[in-house]
């Protein structure tokens, strides 16, 4: 059955909902997908009619350029259900803008704002029963665009697919996070695509991360590609370091993703009266602070994991532990940000976005 919801989006509902087979009390991150997906194709020089269809496989020609040249970008966002059953997004227009910043860098046509927002809202309203309510869980939302056009010629495709798929998810990390400061491999380079959420950035991270995992760490701390002296990101998160009572994070650049959690953490920390410095931070400064006992906290910040405290790090064969601090910044900031996301407190910044 095909019905028109608005002049723009056609909806084809599934006849076989999978929701009753899902154990909502035990949700791994990003492994279960909702009943529907939002799809829009680009061809003949424009984005075609968007639609919502049952979640399903995609068929592509083996020469589709995504397979050969990795022309793909994505976003990560979450929908939250509050105690009254209302559904909220967190700063969604920032994700909408960022996917187009990424797309432009990969020579992918930009996706119109109203298609993104209307498609997302229609999908969330349709699959609203899939938004989990247990503590720490949410509906992870994955918008992405990839080159579906054919041809072995190394040039941009002439057709693309934009999709939004959703996954009810629990926590991203479990247990203590130990990280390795990386000095050989780089995630990004000057003039490259580090600031974009391009699929290939993540593919390039997997091998060095595997090596770190073999050594007993869970994630890699990326340093700058030129000198490896400056701390840049933690896995797929922005990084914050507390030395004394000052919270420090590196400035964004063309190597670092302009994270939405990062800028929210900065604003909340400043609102809490915490001294925040956005400046380059060296590995030697962190090692020195650890030796002096002034290194108090390190944590990653990103949509998937929200705020992930780092328990210890490895550097040049030595391990350094972070102290356990009562009333630490990480838990204070995490509480403030998640209280806004789940509509448990006022939203003085105007970040919450009501879906339904
Ligand atoms: C490389 C990288 N850095 C930082 C982040 C955090 O960004 P955000 O807070 O917008 O999720 C992400 C995740 O999206 C990421 O992939």
Short mmCIF file of C-alpha atoms and ligand atoms in Angstrom, two decimals:
data_model
loop_
_atom_site.label_atom_id
_atom_site.label_comp_id
_atom_site.label_asym_id
_atom_site.label_seq_id
_atom_site.Cartn_x
_atom_site.Cartn_y
_atom_site.Cartn_z
CA UNK A 1 0.00 0.00 0.00
CA UNK A 2 1.37 3.42 -0.88
CA UNK A 3 -0.05 6.59 0.69
CA UNK A 4 1.09 10.19 0.46
CA UNK A 5 1.79 11.71 3.92
CA UNK A 6 2.78 15.13 2.70
CA UNK A 7 3.23 16.41 -0.83
CA UNK A 8 6.82 15.30 -0.54
CA UNK A 9 7.18 11.93 1.14
CA UNK A 10 5.48 8.73 0.02
CA UNK A 11 5.16 6.09 2.71
CA UNK A 12 4.98 2.36 2.12
CA UNK A 13 4.37 0.64 5.43
CA UNK A 14 5.74 -2.79 6.28
CA UNK A 15 3.29 -5.66 6.47
CA UNK A 16 5.53 -7.60 8.84
CA UNK A 17 6.76 -5.56 11.77
CA UNK A 18 9.82 -7.10 13.45
CA UNK A 19 9.33 -5.23 16.71
CA UNK A 20 7.93 -8.12 18.76
CA UNK A 21 11.08 -10.16 18.15
CA UNK A 22 13.32 -7.49 19.73
CA UNK A 23 14.55 -7.78 23.32
CA UNK A 24 14.49 -4.13 24.38
CA UNK A 25 16.07 -4.99 27.73
CA UNK A 26 19.25 -6.18 26.02
CA UNK A 27 20.18 -3.89 23.13
CA UNK A 28 23.72 -3.98 21.75
CA UNK A 29 24.79 -0.82 19.92
CA UNK A 30 23.64 -0.53 16.30
CA UNK A 31 22.73 -4.18 15.63
CA UNK A 32 18.95 -4.07 15.34
CA UNK A 33 17.14 -1.99 12.74
CA UNK A 34 13.66 -0.54 12.78
CA UNK A 35 10.86 -1.44 10.38
CA UNK A 36 11.34 1.41 7.90
CA UNK A 37 13.96 3.53 6.18
CA UNK A 38 13.90 6.85 4.40
CA UNK A 39 15.34 6.78 0.87
CA UNK A 40 15.97 9.40 -1.78
CA UNK A 41 17.82 8.91 -5.06
CA UNK A 42 19.87 11.44 -6.98
CA UNK A 43 19.82 11.11 -10.75
CA UNK A 44 19.60 13.36 -13.82
CA UNK A 45 21.23 16.15 -11.84
CA UNK A 46 18.69 16.32 -9.00
CA UNK A 47 17.34 14.64 -5.90
CA UNK A 48 14.22 12.68 -6.84
CA UNK A 49 11.02 11.99 -4.89
CA UNK A 50 11.86 10.94 -1.31
CA UNK A 51 10.06 7.96 0.20
CA UNK A 52 9.81 5.80 3.28
CA UNK A 53 9.82 2.06 2.62
CA UNK A 54 10.19 -1.12 4.66
CA UNK A 55 13.81 -1.66 5.83
CA UNK A 56 15.39 -3.82 3.16
CA UNK A 57 18.52 -4.77 1.22
CA UNK A 58 19.85 -2.56 -1.57
CA UNK A 59 20.80 -3.89 -4.97
CA UNK A 60 23.82 -2.30 -6.70
CA UNK A 61 25.83 -2.94 -9.83
CA UNK A 62 29.33 -4.29 -9.02
CA UNK A 63 30.79 -1.23 -10.73
CA UNK A 64 28.93 1.17 -8.37
CA UNK A 65 31.51 3.78 -7.39
CA UNK A 66 30.96 3.40 -3.66
CA UNK A 67 32.74 0.02 -3.90
CA UNK A 68 35.79 1.35 -5.70
CA UNK A 69 36.28 4.96 -4.70
CA UNK A 70 34.59 5.09 -1.32
CA UNK A 71 32.42 8.06 -2.17
CA UNK A 72 30.28 8.02 0.97
CA UNK A 73 29.48 10.23 3.93
CA UNK A 74 27.31 9.70 6.98
CA UNK A 75 25.97 11.19 10.19
CA UNK A 76 25.23 9.85 13.64
CA UNK A 77 22.39 11.24 15.74
CA UNK A 78 19.92 10.02 18.35
CA UNK A 79 16.21 10.29 19.15
CA UNK A 80 15.14 10.24 22.80
CA UNK A 81 11.77 9.46 24.37
CA UNK A 82 10.90 11.33 27.56
CA UNK A 83 8.70 10.12 30.44
CA UNK A 84 5.56 11.41 28.75
CA UNK A 85 6.40 9.60 25.52
CA UNK A 86 7.41 12.75 23.65
CA UNK A 87 10.18 12.30 21.09
CA UNK A 88 13.17 14.63 20.90
CA UNK A 89 16.24 15.20 18.78
CA UNK A 90 19.39 17.03 19.87
CA UNK A 91 20.66 19.85 17.61
CA UNK A 92 19.55 18.00 14.43
CA UNK A 93 20.14 20.95 12.12
CA UNK A 94 23.83 20.73 12.97
CA UNK A 95 23.89 17.16 11.65
CA UNK A 96 21.96 18.25 8.58
CA UNK A 97 24.50 20.98 7.87
CA UNK A 98 27.47 18.74 8.61
CA UNK A 99 26.43 15.98 6.21
CA UNK A 100 26.49 18.59 3.46
CA UNK A 101 29.91 19.87 4.54
CA UNK A 102 31.11 16.26 4.30
CA UNK A 103 29.29 15.69 0.99
CA UNK A 104 30.86 18.74 -0.62
CA UNK A 105 34.38 17.52 0.27
CA UNK A 106 33.64 14.14 -1.36
CA UNK A 107 32.12 15.73 -4.50
CA UNK A 108 28.69 14.36 -3.53
CA UNK A 109 25.65 16.56 -4.29
CA UNK A 110 24.31 18.27 -1.18
CA UNK A 111 21.04 16.97 0.25
CA UNK A 112 18.27 19.58 0.70
CA UNK A 113 17.57 20.65 4.29
CA UNK A 114 13.79 20.23 4.12
CA UNK A 115 14.08 16.70 2.69
CA UNK A 116 16.46 15.78 5.52
CA UNK A 117 14.33 17.22 8.32
CA UNK A 118 10.92 16.19 6.94
CA UNK A 119 12.18 12.72 6.07
CA UNK A 120 13.72 12.25 9.48
CA UNK A 121 10.61 13.40 11.34
CA UNK A 122 8.27 11.27 9.23
CA UNK A 123 10.48 8.21 9.78
CA UNK A 124 10.66 8.77 13.55
CA UNK A 125 6.91 9.25 13.81
CA UNK A 126 6.31 6.03 11.90
CA UNK A 127 8.87 3.99 13.90
CA UNK A 128 8.28 5.76 17.24
CA UNK A 129 7.53 2.50 19.08
CA UNK A 130 11.14 1.51 18.39
CA UNK A 131 12.61 4.27 20.57
CA UNK A 132 13.78 2.52 23.73
CA UNK A 133 13.14 4.07 27.13
CA UNK A 134 15.47 2.17 29.47
CA UNK A 135 18.24 4.24 31.09
CA UNK A 136 21.05 5.10 28.69
CA UNK A 137 19.31 3.75 25.61
CA UNK A 138 18.03 5.71 22.62
CA UNK A 139 17.31 5.33 18.94
CA UNK A 140 20.56 5.73 17.04
CA UNK A 141 19.95 7.39 13.67
CA UNK A 142 22.26 6.89 10.72
CA UNK A 143 21.74 9.20 7.73
CA UNK A 144 24.17 8.42 4.88
CA UNK A 145 24.83 9.20 1.23
CA UNK A 146 26.80 7.03 -1.17
CA UNK A 147 27.69 6.81 -4.86
CA UNK A 148 25.30 4.32 -6.44
CA UNK A 149 26.25 5.31 -10.00
CA UNK A 150 28.23 2.87 -12.12
CA UNK A 151 31.61 2.86 -13.79
CA UNK A 152 35.27 1.99 -13.22
CA UNK A 153 36.38 5.47 -14.23
CA UNK A 154 37.89 7.23 -11.19
CA UNK A 155 35.54 10.21 -11.14
CA UNK A 156 32.43 11.22 -9.17
CA UNK A 157 29.33 9.10 -9.78
CA UNK A 158 26.32 10.45 -11.63
CA UNK A 159 23.85 8.95 -9.18
CA UNK A 160 23.66 8.69 -5.38
CA UNK A 161 21.42 7.34 -2.65
CA UNK A 162 20.53 9.13 0.57
CA UNK A 163 19.19 6.83 3.28
CA UNK A 164 18.21 7.21 6.93
CA UNK A 165 18.20 3.97 8.91
CA UNK A 166 17.61 3.69 12.66
CA UNK A 167 18.71 1.30 15.36
CA UNK A 168 17.42 1.06 18.94
CA UNK A 169 20.63 0.99 20.93
CA UNK A 170 22.11 0.66 24.38
CA UNK A 171 25.49 1.98 25.55
CA UNK A 172 28.36 2.23 23.04
CA UNK A 173 31.22 1.28 25.37
CA UNK A 174 31.10 -0.95 28.38
CA UNK A 175 33.82 -1.38 30.95
CA UNK A 176 36.91 0.72 31.47
CA UNK A 177 38.32 2.56 28.48
CA UNK A 178 42.07 2.22 28.02
CA UNK A 179 43.58 4.05 25.08
CA UNK A 180 46.90 4.06 23.25
CA UNK A 181 48.53 7.29 22.09
CA UNK A 182 49.39 6.58 18.45
CA UNK A 183 52.62 7.85 16.92
CA UNK A 184 52.94 5.92 13.68
CA UNK A 185 49.55 5.95 11.98
CA UNK A 186 47.42 9.03 11.38
CA UNK A 187 43.68 9.41 11.11
CA UNK A 188 43.82 12.59 9.06
CA UNK A 189 46.23 14.96 7.37
CA UNK A 190 46.29 18.64 6.48
CA UNK A 191 44.19 19.27 3.40
CA UNK A 192 42.58 15.84 3.70
CA UNK A 193 39.10 14.69 4.69
CA UNK A 194 39.48 14.41 8.49
CA UNK A 195 36.84 17.07 9.16
CA UNK A 196 34.31 15.15 7.04
CA UNK A 197 32.37 12.12 8.21
CA UNK A 198 33.62 10.18 5.21
CA UNK A 199 33.39 6.39 5.37
CA UNK A 200 37.05 5.99 4.38
CA UNK A 201 38.23 7.88 7.48
CA UNK A 202 36.87 5.09 9.62
CA UNK A 203 38.20 2.29 7.40
CA UNK A 204 41.65 3.84 7.83
CA UNK A 205 41.28 3.75 11.61
CA UNK A 206 40.45 0.06 11.87
CA UNK A 207 43.93 -1.42 11.35
CA UNK A 208 45.81 0.80 13.85
CA UNK A 209 42.93 0.24 16.30
CA UNK A 210 43.22 -3.54 15.81
CA UNK A 211 46.91 -3.30 16.68
CA UNK A 212 46.05 -1.30 19.81
CA UNK A 213 43.41 -3.87 20.79
CA UNK A 214 46.00 -6.66 20.45
CA UNK A 215 48.09 -4.74 22.98
CA UNK A 216 45.19 -4.54 25.44
CA UNK A 217 43.77 -1.11 24.64
CA UNK A 218 40.27 -0.38 23.31
CA UNK A 219 40.89 2.78 21.33
CA UNK A 220 43.58 4.92 19.78
CA UNK A 221 44.32 8.54 20.68
CA UNK A 222 45.16 10.21 17.38
CA UNK A 223 47.99 12.71 17.26
CA UNK A 224 48.76 15.17 14.46
CA UNK A 225 50.11 13.54 11.31
CA UNK A 226 53.11 15.86 11.00
CA UNK A 227 54.86 15.74 14.39
CA UNK A 228 52.70 13.34 16.47
CA UNK A 229 53.23 15.78 19.32
CA UNK A 230 49.66 17.08 19.56
CA UNK A 231 46.64 15.16 20.81
CA UNK A 232 43.75 15.38 18.34
CA UNK A 233 40.92 12.86 18.79
CA UNK A 234 40.04 9.73 20.77
CA UNK A 235 38.91 6.99 18.35
CA UNK A 236 35.75 8.42 16.80
CA UNK A 237 35.29 10.99 19.55
CA UNK A 238 36.61 14.43 20.33
CA UNK A 239 38.89 14.48 23.35
CA UNK A 240 38.86 16.52 26.57
CA UNK A 241 41.68 16.63 29.11
CA UNK A 242 41.44 18.08 32.61
CA UNK A 243 44.67 19.37 34.07
CA UNK A 244 44.17 20.86 37.51
CA UNK A 245 40.71 22.38 37.25
CA UNK A 246 41.02 23.44 33.61
CA UNK A 247 39.30 21.51 30.85
CA UNK A 248 41.25 21.52 27.60
CA UNK A 249 40.26 20.41 24.10
CA UNK A 250 42.03 20.93 20.80
CA UNK A 251 40.75 23.44 18.25
CA UNK A 252 38.88 22.01 15.27
CA UNK A 253 40.81 21.99 12.02
CA UNK A 254 40.67 20.20 8.70
CA UNK A 255 41.93 17.12 10.55
CA UNK A 256 39.37 17.13 13.37
CA UNK A 257 35.62 16.59 13.23
CA UNK A 258 33.61 19.56 14.51
CA UNK A 259 31.69 17.44 17.01
CA UNK A 260 28.25 18.47 18.21
CA UNK A 261 28.86 16.86 21.61
CA UNK A 262 32.21 18.68 21.82
CA UNK A 263 30.70 22.11 21.33
CA UNK A 264 27.83 21.27 23.71
CA UNK A 265 30.32 20.14 26.38
CA UNK A 266 32.28 23.37 25.99
CA UNK A 267 29.11 25.46 26.40
CA UNK A 268 27.85 23.47 29.41
CA UNK A 269 31.27 23.48 31.10
CA UNK A 270 31.53 27.25 30.72
CA UNK A 271 27.98 27.56 32.07
CA UNK A 272 29.05 25.47 35.08
CA UNK A 273 31.86 27.92 35.74
CA UNK A 274 34.56 25.46 34.64
CA UNK A 275 37.57 27.07 33.00
CA UNK A 276 37.74 25.79 29.42
CA UNK A 277 40.70 26.21 27.09
CA UNK A 278 40.39 25.46 23.39
CA UNK A 279 43.99 25.12 22.37
CA UNK A 280 46.54 22.67 21.07
CA UNK A 281 47.57 20.17 23.69
CA UNK A 282 50.82 18.24 23.56
CA UNK A 283 51.45 14.64 24.54
CA UNK A 284 54.43 15.75 26.64
CA UNK A 285 52.23 18.16 28.59
CA UNK A 286 49.83 15.33 29.42
CA UNK A 287 52.65 12.96 30.43
CA UNK A 288 54.19 15.69 32.60
CA UNK A 289 50.82 16.45 34.23
CA UNK A 290 50.35 12.74 34.92
CA UNK A 291 53.77 12.57 36.61
CA UNK A 292 53.03 15.73 38.64
CA UNK A 293 49.60 14.43 39.69
CA UNK A 294 47.75 17.31 38.02
CA UNK A 295 46.23 15.17 35.25
CA UNK A 296 42.75 14.65 36.68
CA UNK A 297 40.55 13.41 33.83
CA UNK A 298 40.50 12.49 30.18
CA UNK A 299 37.32 11.71 28.29
CA UNK A 300 35.99 11.28 24.79
CA UNK A 301 32.86 13.11 23.62
CA UNK A 302 30.59 12.02 20.78
CA UNK A 303 26.97 11.23 19.98
CA UNK A 304 27.26 7.45 20.25
CA UNK A 305 29.07 7.24 23.59
CA UNK A 306 28.06 10.73 24.89
CA UNK A 307 30.96 11.13 27.35
CA UNK A 308 33.38 8.25 27.81
CA UNK A 309 35.82 8.56 30.71
CA UNK A 310 39.30 7.25 29.92
CA UNK A 311 40.69 5.11 32.74
CA UNK A 312 44.27 4.98 31.49
CA UNK A 313 46.50 5.39 28.46
CA UNK A 314 49.62 3.87 26.98
CA UNK A 315 52.52 5.81 25.49
CA UNK A 316 55.88 4.50 24.25
CA UNK A 317 55.55 1.27 26.20
CA UNK A 318 54.48 2.84 29.51
CA UNK A 319 51.01 2.84 31.02
CA UNK A 320 49.52 5.79 32.84
CA UNK A 321 46.43 5.56 35.04
CA UNK A 322 43.93 8.31 35.54
CA UNK A 323 42.85 8.91 39.16
CA UNK A 324 39.30 8.19 40.31
CA UNK A 325 37.77 11.52 41.26
CA UNK A 326 34.51 12.10 43.12
CA UNK A 327 32.11 14.51 41.44
CA UNK A 328 34.29 14.53 38.32
CA UNK A 329 33.68 16.78 35.33
CA UNK A 330 32.84 13.82 33.05
CA UNK A 331 29.85 12.68 35.11
CA UNK A 332 28.68 16.25 35.82
CA UNK A 333 28.79 17.16 32.15
CA UNK A 334 27.26 13.88 31.04
CA UNK A 335 24.35 14.36 33.43
CA UNK A 336 23.71 17.89 32.20
CA UNK A 337 23.82 16.95 28.53
CA UNK A 338 21.69 13.80 28.87
CA UNK A 339 19.15 15.64 31.08
CA UNK A 340 18.68 18.09 28.21
CA UNK A 341 18.52 15.29 25.62
CA UNK A 342 15.89 13.30 27.55
CA UNK A 343 13.85 16.41 28.47
CA UNK A 344 14.53 16.04 32.18
CA UNK A 345 15.53 19.66 32.65
CA UNK A 346 15.10 23.10 31.10
CA UNK A 347 16.97 23.66 27.86
CA UNK A 348 18.45 27.12 28.23
CA UNK A 349 20.55 26.66 25.10
CA UNK A 350 17.61 25.81 22.81
CA UNK A 351 19.16 22.53 21.65
CA UNK A 352 16.18 20.20 22.01
CA UNK A 353 13.98 19.64 18.96
CA UNK A 354 10.48 18.21 19.38
CA UNK A 355 9.51 15.52 16.85
CA UNK A 356 6.21 14.37 18.32
C1 LIG B 1 36.02 11.29 14.19
C2 LIG B 1 34.94 11.76 15.07
N1 LIG B 1 35.21 12.73 15.97
C3 LIG B 1 34.26 13.21 16.79
C4 LIG B 1 32.97 12.72 16.76
C5 LIG B 1 31.93 13.30 17.66
O1 LIG B 1 31.01 14.08 16.94
P1 LIG B 1 29.52 14.28 17.44
O2 LIG B 1 29.62 14.79 18.83
O3 LIG B 1 28.93 15.28 16.50
O4 LIG B 1 28.86 12.95 17.39
C6 LIG B 1 32.64 11.69 15.86
C7 LIG B 1 31.30 11.10 15.83
O5 LIG B 1 30.43 11.57 15.19
C8 LIG B 1 33.65 11.21 14.98
O6 LIG B 1 33.37 10.26 14.10
#
